[in-house]
Coordinates of C-alpha atoms in Angstrom, one line a residue:
M27 CA 40.6 -23.0 -8.4
E28 CA 37.0 -24.3 -8.3
Y29 CA 34.3 -22.7 -6.2
R30 CA 32.9 -24.7 -3.3
E31 CA 29.1 -24.2 -3.2
I32 CA 27.4 -23.3 0.1
D33 CA 23.7 -22.7 0.9
F34 CA 22.7 -19.4 2.4
V35 CA 20.2 -19.2 5.3
H36 CA 16.8 -18.1 4.1
G37 CA 16.2 -14.5 5.2
W38 CA 19.8 -13.4 4.9
T39 CA 20.6 -10.1 3.3
I40 CA 23.0 -9.7 0.5
E41 CA 25.5 -8.2 3.0
R42 CA 25.2 -11.3 5.2
A43 CA 25.6 -13.7 2.3
V44 CA 28.7 -11.8 1.1
K45 CA 30.1 -11.7 4.6
E46 CA 29.7 -15.5 4.9
L47 CA 31.5 -16.1 1.6
H48 CA 34.4 -13.8 2.6
E49 CA 34.7 -15.4 6.0
R50 CA 34.8 -18.9 4.5
A51 CA 37.4 -17.8 1.9
N52 CA 39.8 -17.1 4.8
D53 CA 40.7 -20.8 4.6
G54 CA 42.2 -20.2 1.1
N55 CA 39.4 -21.7 -0.9
K56 CA 36.8 -20.0 -3.1
Y57 CA 33.1 -20.2 -2.3
C58 CA 29.9 -19.4 -4.1
G59 CA 26.2 -19.6 -3.3
K60 CA 22.8 -18.8 -4.9
F61 CA 21.1 -15.7 -3.7
N62 CA 17.7 -15.3 -5.3
E63 CA 18.9 -17.2 -8.4
N64 CA 22.1 -15.0 -8.6
K65 CA 25.5 -16.7 -8.1
L66 CA 27.5 -14.8 -5.5
T67 CA 31.2 -15.6 -5.1
S68 CA 33.8 -15.1 -2.4
D69 CA 35.8 -12.9 -4.8
M70 CA 33.0 -10.4 -5.3
S71 CA 32.8 -7.1 -3.5
L72 CA 29.6 -6.1 -1.7
D73 CA 29.0 -3.6 -4.6
D74 CA 29.5 -6.4 -7.1
A75 CA 26.9 -8.5 -5.4
Y76 CA 24.5 -5.6 -5.1
M77 CA 24.9 -4.8 -8.8
L78 CA 24.2 -8.4 -9.7
C79 CA 21.2 -8.8 -7.5
T80 CA 19.6 -5.3 -7.7
G81 CA 21.3 -3.5 -10.6
K82 CA 22.5 -0.9 -8.1
T83 CA 25.5 -0.4 -5.9
L84 CA 24.9 -0.7 -2.1
E85 CA 25.0 3.1 -1.8
Q86 CA 22.5 3.6 -4.7
F87 CA 20.3 0.9 -3.3
N88 CA 20.3 2.4 0.2
K89 CA 19.7 5.9 -1.1
E90 CA 16.7 4.6 -3.1
Q91 CA 15.3 2.7 -0.1
E92 CA 15.6 5.8 2.1
E93 CA 13.8 8.0 -0.6
S94 CA 11.1 5.4 -0.8
R95 CA 10.8 5.3 3.0
Q96 CA 10.5 9.1 3.2
R97 CA 7.8 9.1 0.4
L98 CA 5.8 6.5 2.4
I99 CA 6.1 8.5 5.6
Q100 CA 5.0 11.6 3.7
E101 CA 2.0 9.7 2.2
E102 CA 1.0 8.4 5.6
E103 CA 1.1 11.8 7.2
E104 CA -0.9 13.3 4.3
H105 CA -3.5 10.5 4.6
K106 CA -3.8 11.0 8.4
R107 CA -4.4 14.7 7.8
K108 CA -7.2 13.8 5.4
I109 CA -9.0 11.3 7.7
P110 CA -11.6 13.9 9.0
E111 CA -12.5 14.9 5.5
L112 CA -12.5 11.3 4.2
S113 CA -14.6 10.2 7.2
K114 CA -17.3 12.7 6.4
Y115 CA -17.3 11.5 2.7
W116 CA -17.5 7.8 3.6
I117 CA -20.1 8.3 6.2
E118 CA -22.3 10.1 3.7
E119 CA -21.6 7.4 1.1
G120 CA -22.6 4.7 3.5
H121 CA -25.8 6.5 4.4
K122 CA -26.8 6.4 0.7
V123 CA -26.4 2.6 0.5
L124 CA -26.9 1.2 4.0
S125 CA -30.1 0.7 5.9
K126 CA -30.7 3.3 8.5
D127 CA -30.3 0.8 11.3
K128 CA -26.6 0.2 10.1
W129 CA -25.6 3.9 10.2
E130 CA -24.5 4.2 13.8
M131 CA -22.1 1.3 13.5
W132 CA -20.9 2.5 10.0
D133 CA -20.2 5.9 11.4
K134 CA -18.0 4.3 14.1
C135 CA -16.3 2.0 11.7
V136 CA -15.3 4.5 9.0
P137 CA -12.5 6.4 10.9
V138 CA -11.1 3.1 12.2
R139 CA -10.9 1.6 8.7
L140 CA -9.4 4.9 7.4
G141 CA -6.6 4.6 10.0
D142 CA -5.7 0.9 9.3
L143 CA -3.5 -0.9 6.9
Y144 CA -5.7 -0.5 3.9
R145 CA -6.5 3.2 4.6
G146 CA -10.2 2.7 4.0
M147 CA -9.9 1.0 0.6
E148 CA -12.4 -1.6 1.9
L149 CA -15.1 1.0 2.6
G150 CA -15.9 1.7 -1.0
Q151 CA -15.6 -2.0 -1.9
C152 CA -17.9 -3.0 0.9
L153 CA -20.5 -0.5 -0.4
D154 CA -20.0 -1.7 -4.0
I155 CA -20.7 -5.3 -2.9
I156 CA -23.8 -4.3 -0.9
K157 CA -25.1 -2.1 -3.7
T158 CA -24.6 -5.1 -6.1
V159 CA -26.5 -7.4 -3.7
K160 CA -29.4 -4.9 -3.5
E161 CA -29.6 -4.1 -7.2
K162 CA -28.7 -7.5 -8.7
S163 CA -28.2 -10.6 -6.6
I164 CA -26.1 -12.1 -3.9
Q165 CA -24.2 -14.1 -6.6
D166 CA -23.3 -10.9 -8.4
G167 CA -22.1 -9.4 -5.1
I168 CA -20.0 -12.6 -4.5
D169 CA -18.5 -12.1 -8.0
V170 CA -17.5 -8.6 -7.1
M171 CA -15.9 -9.7 -3.8
N172 CA -14.0 -12.6 -5.6
N173 CA -12.5 -10.1 -8.0
L174 CA -11.2 -7.8 -5.3
H175 CA -10.1 -9.8 -2.2
S176 CA -8.0 -12.5 -0.8
G177 CA -6.0 -13.2 2.4
I178 CA -6.5 -10.7 5.2
S179 CA -8.8 -8.4 3.3
W180 CA -11.1 -11.4 2.6
G181 CA -11.7 -11.8 6.3
L182 CA -12.2 -8.1 6.8
M183 CA -14.7 -7.9 4.0
K184 CA -16.7 -10.9 5.3
S185 CA -16.9 -9.2 8.7
M186 CA -18.0 -5.9 7.1
I187 CA -20.6 -7.6 4.8
R188 CA -22.0 -9.6 7.8
E189 CA -22.3 -6.3 9.8
F190 CA -23.6 -3.9 7.1
C191 CA -25.4 -5.9 4.5
D192 CA -29.1 -6.6 5.2
R193 CA -28.6 -10.0 3.6
G194 CA -25.1 -10.4 5.1
N195 CA -25.6 -13.9 6.7
E196 CA -27.3 -15.1 3.5
F197 CA -24.4 -13.7 1.5
L198 CA -21.8 -15.5 3.6
E199 CA -23.8 -18.8 3.4
Q200 CA -23.8 -18.6 -0.4
L201 CA -20.1 -17.6 -0.3
G202 CA -19.5 -20.9 1.6
E203 CA -17.9 -19.3 4.6

């Protein structure tokens, strides 16, 4: 018997795709569909589909996902505990690079940035760009920024450069933003 091909809805999980295949096969036909370039069929078990798509059984996959989730939670908790120490460090680093009139805003910004999505990654990069602009040129600073950022972090860096770099507006003009 030949397989009848169906399209899966974008965003479906492996489980949902296999369930759809099994439900359709209740009519006595065999069905198949592409899931991330893997051909799933109505005569596959859920574990067969997981092995094909992930190289793991459902149980192994779920166990690995849970271990990964627990590691992320642990890392996040550890990072949160370090925020006071990291704040002190980044405030001192900022004071070495930034003009004194920028210190108060930097001191307020540091703990906020340490607690966000990027966990403060952008603090050092902002200071690197500002140092490069001071010691070399705006174009060299733009080159540093182009090598480090895109998407959401791009907008964040532009805001930080505008706020903390003495030549921030000039930098953004040359950046073309």
